[in-house]
Coordinates of C-alpha atoms in Angstrom, one line a residue:
M1 CA 75.9 154.6 73.6
L2 CA 72.8 152.5 72.8
I3 CA 69.8 154.5 73.8
G4 CA 66.3 153.0 74.0
V5 CA 62.9 154.5 73.8
P6 CA 60.0 152.3 74.9
K7 CA 56.3 153.1 74.3
E8 CA 54.7 154.7 77.3
I9 CA 52.2 152.4 79.0
K10 CA 50.5 154.6 81.7
N11 CA 46.8 155.1 81.2
H12 CA 46.2 157.4 78.2
E13 CA 49.8 158.4 78.0
Y14 CA 50.7 159.3 74.4
R15 CA 53.9 161.2 74.9
V16 CA 57.2 159.7 73.9
G17 CA 60.7 160.1 75.3
L18 CA 62.4 161.2 72.1
T19 CA 61.0 162.9 69.0
P20 CA 62.5 162.1 65.6
S21 CA 64.5 165.3 65.6
S22 CA 66.0 164.4 69.0
V23 CA 66.9 161.0 67.7
R24 CA 68.7 162.7 64.8
E25 CA 70.7 164.8 67.2
L26 CA 71.8 161.7 69.1
V27 CA 72.7 159.8 65.9
T28 CA 74.6 162.8 64.6
N29 CA 76.6 162.7 67.8
G30 CA 77.6 159.0 67.1
H31 CA 75.0 157.2 69.2
K32 CA 72.6 154.4 68.3
V33 CA 68.9 154.8 69.1
Q34 CA 66.3 152.0 69.2
V35 CA 62.6 152.9 69.5
E36 CA 59.7 150.6 70.2
T37 CA 57.4 150.4 67.2
Q38 CA 54.5 152.8 67.4
A39 CA 56.0 154.6 70.4
G40 CA 55.4 158.0 68.8
S41 CA 52.2 157.3 66.9
G42 CA 50.1 159.1 69.6
I43 CA 51.8 162.4 68.7
G44 CA 51.8 161.9 64.9
C45 CA 55.4 160.6 64.7
E46 CA 55.3 157.3 62.8
D47 CA 57.9 154.6 62.6
E48 CA 59.0 155.9 59.2
D49 CA 59.9 159.3 60.8
Y50 CA 62.1 157.6 63.3
I51 CA 63.8 155.4 60.7
T52 CA 64.5 158.5 58.6
A53 CA 66.0 160.1 61.6
G54 CA 68.4 157.2 62.0
A55 CA 66.6 155.0 64.7
Q56 CA 66.2 151.3 64.6
M57 CA 62.7 150.1 65.3
V58 CA 62.1 147.1 67.6
D59 CA 59.0 145.2 68.3
T60 CA 58.8 145.0 72.0
A61 CA 59.7 147.0 75.1
A62 CA 61.4 143.9 76.5
E63 CA 64.0 144.2 73.8
I64 CA 64.5 147.9 74.7
F65 CA 65.0 147.1 78.4
A66 CA 67.2 144.1 77.7
T67 CA 69.8 145.8 75.5
S68 CA 69.8 149.6 76.0
E69 CA 72.5 151.3 78.0
M70 CA 70.3 154.4 78.6
I71 CA 66.5 154.3 78.6
V72 CA 64.7 157.6 77.9
K73 CA 61.0 157.8 78.9
V74 CA 58.4 160.4 79.9
K75 CA 56.5 159.0 82.9
E76 CA 57.8 157.1 85.9
P77 CA 58.4 153.4 85.1
Q78 CA 55.5 151.1 85.9
K79 CA 56.1 147.8 87.8
V80 CA 56.6 145.8 84.7
E81 CA 59.2 148.3 83.5
Y82 CA 61.3 148.8 86.6
E83 CA 61.4 145.0 87.2
Q84 CA 63.4 144.8 83.8
L85 CA 66.0 147.4 84.8
S86 CA 69.5 146.2 85.7
E87 CA 72.5 147.8 87.5
D88 CA 74.4 148.7 84.4
Q89 CA 71.6 150.8 82.9
L90 CA 70.8 154.5 83.1
L91 CA 67.1 155.6 83.3
F92 CA 66.3 159.2 82.4
T93 CA 62.6 160.2 82.9
Y94 CA 60.2 161.8 85.4
L95 CA 60.2 159.7 88.6
H96 CA 58.2 161.6 91.3
L97 CA 59.5 159.2 94.0
A98 CA 58.5 160.8 97.2
P99 CA 54.8 159.7 97.1
D100 CA 55.6 156.4 95.5
P101 CA 57.4 153.9 97.8
D102 CA 56.8 150.9 95.6
Q103 CA 58.5 152.5 92.6
T104 CA 61.4 153.7 94.8
K105 CA 61.9 150.2 96.2
G106 CA 61.8 148.8 92.7
L107 CA 64.4 151.2 91.4
V108 CA 66.6 150.7 94.5
N109 CA 66.4 146.9 94.0
S110 CA 67.3 147.2 90.3
G111 CA 70.7 148.8 91.1
A112 CA 70.1 151.1 88.1
T113 CA 71.2 154.7 87.9
C114 CA 68.0 156.8 87.8
I115 CA 68.0 160.5 86.9
A116 CA 64.7 162.4 87.4
Y117 CA 63.7 165.2 85.1
E118 CA 61.8 167.0 87.9
T119 CA 64.8 167.6 90.2
I120 CA 67.3 168.8 87.7
T121 CA 68.0 172.5 88.5
D122 CA 69.3 175.6 86.7
A123 CA 71.4 178.6 87.7
N124 CA 68.4 180.6 88.8
G125 CA 67.1 177.9 91.2
G126 CA 64.4 176.8 88.8
L127 CA 63.5 173.3 87.5
P128 CA 64.0 173.5 83.8
L129 CA 62.8 170.1 82.9
L130 CA 59.7 170.4 85.0
A131 CA 58.8 173.9 83.8
P132 CA 57.5 173.0 80.3
M133 CA 55.1 170.4 81.7
S134 CA 54.1 172.7 84.5
E135 CA 53.3 175.3 81.9
V136 CA 51.1 172.8 80.1
A137 CA 49.5 171.5 83.3
G138 CA 48.8 175.0 84.6
R139 CA 47.0 176.1 81.5
M140 CA 45.2 172.7 81.2
S141 CA 44.0 173.0 84.8
I142 CA 41.7 175.9 83.9
Q143 CA 40.5 174.2 80.7
V144 CA 39.5 171.0 82.6
G145 CA 38.3 173.0 85.6
A146 CA 35.9 174.9 83.4
A147 CA 34.6 171.7 81.9
V148 CA 34.2 170.0 85.2
L149 CA 32.2 173.0 86.5
Q150 CA 29.5 172.1 84.0
K151 CA 26.5 170.5 85.7
A152 CA 26.7 167.3 83.5
N153 CA 30.2 166.7 84.7
G154 CA 29.4 167.0 88.4
G155 CA 30.0 170.7 88.9
C156 CA 27.6 173.5 90.0
G157 CA 26.8 174.5 86.5
M158 CA 28.8 177.7 86.3
L159 CA 30.4 179.4 83.3
L160 CA 33.9 180.3 84.2
G161 CA 33.8 183.8 82.8
G162 CA 30.1 184.5 83.5
V163 CA 28.1 186.7 81.1
P164 CA 26.9 190.3 81.2
G165 CA 24.7 190.6 84.3
V166 CA 26.0 187.3 85.9
L167 CA 29.2 187.2 87.9
P168 CA 32.1 185.1 86.8
A169 CA 33.4 182.1 88.7
K170 CA 35.8 182.6 91.6
V171 CA 39.1 180.8 90.9
V172 CA 41.7 180.4 93.7
V173 CA 45.2 179.3 92.7
I174 CA 47.3 178.0 95.6
G175 CA 50.9 178.6 94.7
G176 CA 52.4 181.2 92.4
G177 CA 55.1 179.2 90.7
V178 CA 55.1 178.1 87.0
V179 CA 51.8 176.1 87.3
G180 CA 50.1 178.9 89.2
T181 CA 51.2 181.6 86.9
N182 CA 50.0 179.8 83.8
A183 CA 46.7 178.8 85.5
A184 CA 46.2 182.5 86.4
R185 CA 46.9 183.6 82.9
M186 CA 44.4 181.2 81.4
A187 CA 41.7 182.0 84.0
L188 CA 42.1 185.7 83.6
G189 CA 41.9 185.3 79.8
L190 CA 38.5 183.5 80.2
G191 CA 37.2 186.4 82.4
A192 CA 37.2 184.6 85.8
D193 CA 37.7 186.3 89.1
V194 CA 41.2 185.1 90.0
T195 CA 43.1 185.2 93.3
I196 CA 46.6 183.6 93.7
L197 CA 48.1 182.6 97.1
D198 CA 51.8 182.3 97.9
K199 CA 54.2 182.8 100.8
N200 CA 56.8 184.5 98.7
L201 CA 56.2 188.3 98.7
K202 CA 58.7 188.8 95.9
R203 CA 56.7 186.4 93.8
L204 CA 53.5 188.0 94.6
A205 CA 54.9 191.4 93.6
Y206 CA 56.2 189.9 90.4
L207 CA 52.7 188.5 89.6
D208 CA 51.1 191.9 90.4
D209 CA 53.5 193.6 88.0
V210 CA 52.8 191.0 85.2
F211 CA 49.1 190.9 85.5
G212 CA 48.2 194.2 87.1
P213 CA 45.0 194.8 89.0
R214 CA 43.0 192.1 87.2
L215 CA 44.8 189.5 89.4
K216 CA 44.2 189.5 93.1
T217 CA 47.2 188.4 95.2
Q218 CA 47.1 187.2 98.8
Y219 CA 49.8 186.1 101.3
A220 CA 49.1 182.4 102.1
T221 CA 48.3 182.2 105.7
V222 CA 46.1 179.4 107.0
D223 CA 43.2 181.9 107.6
A224 CA 43.5 183.5 104.1
T225 CA 43.7 180.1 102.4
E226 CA 40.8 178.7 104.2
S227 CA 38.6 181.8 103.7
L228 CA 39.3 181.9 99.9
V229 CA 38.9 178.2 99.3
Y230 CA 35.6 178.1 101.1
D231 CA 34.3 180.9 98.8
A232 CA 35.8 179.5 95.6
D233 CA 34.2 177.8 92.6
L234 CA 37.4 176.4 91.3
V235 CA 40.6 175.7 93.3
I236 CA 43.9 174.9 91.6
G237 CA 46.5 173.1 93.7
A238 CA 49.9 174.3 92.5
V239 CA 52.3 173.9 95.4
L240 CA 55.6 172.2 94.8
V241 CA 58.4 171.2 97.1
P242 CA 61.1 170.0 94.7
G243 CA 61.5 166.2 95.0
A244 CA 59.5 166.0 98.2
A245 CA 55.8 165.1 98.9
A246 CA 53.5 168.1 98.4
P247 CA 52.2 169.6 101.7
K248 CA 48.5 168.9 102.6
L249 CA 47.0 172.4 102.7
I250 CA 43.3 171.6 102.8
K251 CA 42.3 168.9 105.3
R252 CA 39.4 166.4 104.9
S253 CA 37.5 168.1 107.7
Q254 CA 37.5 171.4 105.8
L255 CA 36.0 170.0 102.6
S256 CA 32.4 170.2 103.8
S257 CA 32.7 173.9 104.2
M258 CA 33.4 174.4 100.5
K259 CA 30.6 175.2 98.1
A260 CA 28.6 172.2 96.8
G261 CA 29.5 171.7 93.1
S262 CA 32.9 173.5 93.5
V263 CA 35.9 171.9 91.8
I264 CA 39.4 171.0 93.0
C265 CA 42.1 170.5 90.3
D266 CA 45.2 169.2 92.1
V267 CA 48.1 169.7 89.7
A268 CA 50.5 168.6 92.5
I269 CA 49.1 165.1 92.5
D270 CA 52.3 163.7 90.9
Q271 CA 54.0 164.6 94.2
G272 CA 51.1 163.2 96.3
G273 CA 48.7 166.2 96.0
C274 CA 48.2 169.2 98.2
F275 CA 44.6 168.3 99.4
E276 CA 44.2 165.6 102.0
T277 CA 41.4 164.0 99.9
S278 CA 43.4 163.9 96.7
K279 CA 44.1 160.6 95.1
A280 CA 45.6 160.0 91.6
T281 CA 43.1 159.5 88.8
T282 CA 43.4 158.8 85.1
H283 CA 42.2 160.4 81.9
A284 CA 39.8 157.5 81.5
D285 CA 38.2 158.2 84.9
P286 CA 39.4 161.7 85.9
T287 CA 37.1 162.8 88.7
Y288 CA 35.4 161.7 91.9
I289 CA 33.2 163.6 94.4
I290 CA 33.7 163.9 98.2
D291 CA 31.3 166.1 100.2
D292 CA 29.8 167.5 97.0
V293 CA 33.2 168.8 95.9
V294 CA 34.5 167.4 92.6
H295 CA 38.1 166.4 92.5
Y296 CA 40.2 166.3 89.3
C297 CA 43.5 164.6 90.1
V298 CA 44.9 163.2 86.9
A299 CA 48.5 162.3 87.4
N300 CA 49.7 162.8 83.9
M301 CA 47.6 165.8 82.8
P302 CA 50.0 166.9 79.9
G303 CA 49.5 163.5 78.4
A304 CA 46.1 164.7 77.1
V305 CA 47.9 167.2 74.8
A306 CA 50.6 164.8 74.0
R307 CA 52.0 166.4 70.9
T308 CA 52.5 169.9 72.4
S309 CA 53.8 168.3 75.6
T310 CA 56.3 166.0 73.9
F311 CA 57.9 168.7 71.8
A312 CA 58.0 171.1 74.7
L313 CA 59.6 168.5 76.9
N314 CA 62.2 167.5 74.3
N315 CA 63.3 171.1 73.9
A316 CA 64.2 171.0 77.6
T317 CA 65.6 167.5 78.0
L318 CA 67.7 167.2 74.8
P319 CA 70.8 169.0 76.1
F320 CA 70.9 166.8 79.2
T321 CA 70.2 163.6 77.1
L322 CA 73.1 164.5 74.9
A323 CA 75.4 165.2 77.8
L324 CA 74.6 161.9 79.4
A325 CA 75.1 160.0 76.2
N326 CA 78.3 161.9 75.2
K327 CA 80.0 161.8 78.6
G328 CA 78.4 159.0 80.6
W329 CA 76.4 159.8 83.7
K330 CA 79.4 160.1 86.1
R331 CA 81.3 162.6 84.1
A332 CA 78.2 164.5 83.0
C333 CA 77.1 164.8 86.6
A334 CA 80.5 165.7 87.9
E335 CA 80.8 168.5 85.4
D336 CA 77.2 169.8 85.9
A337 CA 75.9 170.2 89.5
H338 CA 72.4 171.0 88.0
L339 CA 72.3 167.6 86.3
M340 CA 73.7 165.9 89.5
A341 CA 70.6 167.3 91.3
G342 CA 68.6 165.0 89.1
L343 CA 70.3 161.9 90.4
N344 CA 67.7 160.2 92.6
V345 CA 68.8 156.5 92.8
Q346 CA 72.1 154.9 92.0
G347 CA 73.5 151.5 92.7
G348 CA 70.8 150.6 95.2
K349 CA 71.0 153.9 97.1
V350 CA 68.7 156.9 97.3
T351 CA 70.7 159.9 96.3
Y352 CA 68.1 162.7 96.7
E353 CA 67.8 163.9 100.2
A354 CA 64.1 164.8 100.2
V355 CA 63.1 161.3 98.9
A356 CA 65.3 159.6 101.4
R357 CA 63.7 161.7 104.2
D358 CA 60.1 161.2 103.1
L359 CA 60.5 157.4 102.5
G360 CA 62.8 156.5 105.3
Y361 CA 66.0 155.6 103.4
D362 CA 69.5 156.5 104.3
F363 CA 70.7 159.4 102.1
A364 CA 73.7 158.7 99.9
N365 CA 75.4 161.9 98.9
P366 CA 75.8 161.7 95.0
Q367 CA 79.1 163.7 95.1
N368 CA 80.6 160.9 97.2
L369 CA 79.3 158.2 94.8
I370 CA 80.8 160.0 91.8
A371 CA 84.1 160.6 93.6
A372 CA 84.3 156.9 94.4

């Protein structure tokens, strides 16, 4: 199979779909890989590294899209990218379709087969290709939240961990999954006063066992969430509904009751965000203020630590990339129900039920498509 890796074009996105070591694995398995020149320069992987691994370098993304059988990316394709896709191509990347009707329409119109990292599952019900980026984003949320709390950045001027004689900041994490767990770990490490909310009592018990009495846990009722958020200095939005739009847990009308200079970091923004006032921002212009509350809603947070993120992501994606290349998407999905869960769009049809429901498409069962 001819596999193509274009350079990412989203604002301040330096990650790359395949590292040189991943390219070598694919070449060793008998495949050809072409990489757009300078695609890996943002993480310190130069063209010579890819050539040594067996890749062919090409000058433009247009050549990648025109000739590749499978295209491996990191972020969802931008308009100029999905307009180049054709029905005989396979796209393997993050898609986050539920909050993005324009991209969904573009992929449907292309006829391409599109498999999303974020909806591939594992035997434990987890999301193994989302997990490494969730770990990164969860840890980053505390770093960026601490920075935004500084007065010069719009915050109230509070040091996250406090100092002797001065109380630490109150951090509230909404959602106890991978993002929330990693956010809590970082916040506790910096000495903050941390509370995590979740509706899963088993998950709360697990978090209590892992972190002990340093971490406060609270069952996520409307009352409890509202009370804690109103008193918080930093709120981390970490709620995920796989493949679907994130629920809006804090309404616009509630924002004025939050502390002036408090900070919201909405890690769920890739799926639309879990605050009603959330809108996607970029690393170039990451924050905005509504009712004296600073919002940080960067949609590709892990792109800021691109080297760590790329290698962590490739560790997770490589087995699936190899399966798709070695077997073709139909056989690979037929033999692996977890990979089949990643199939979001195929042949002009939406094949992920939550996306179809949220965006008003007819749902096409992927099992039927494969059988046909």
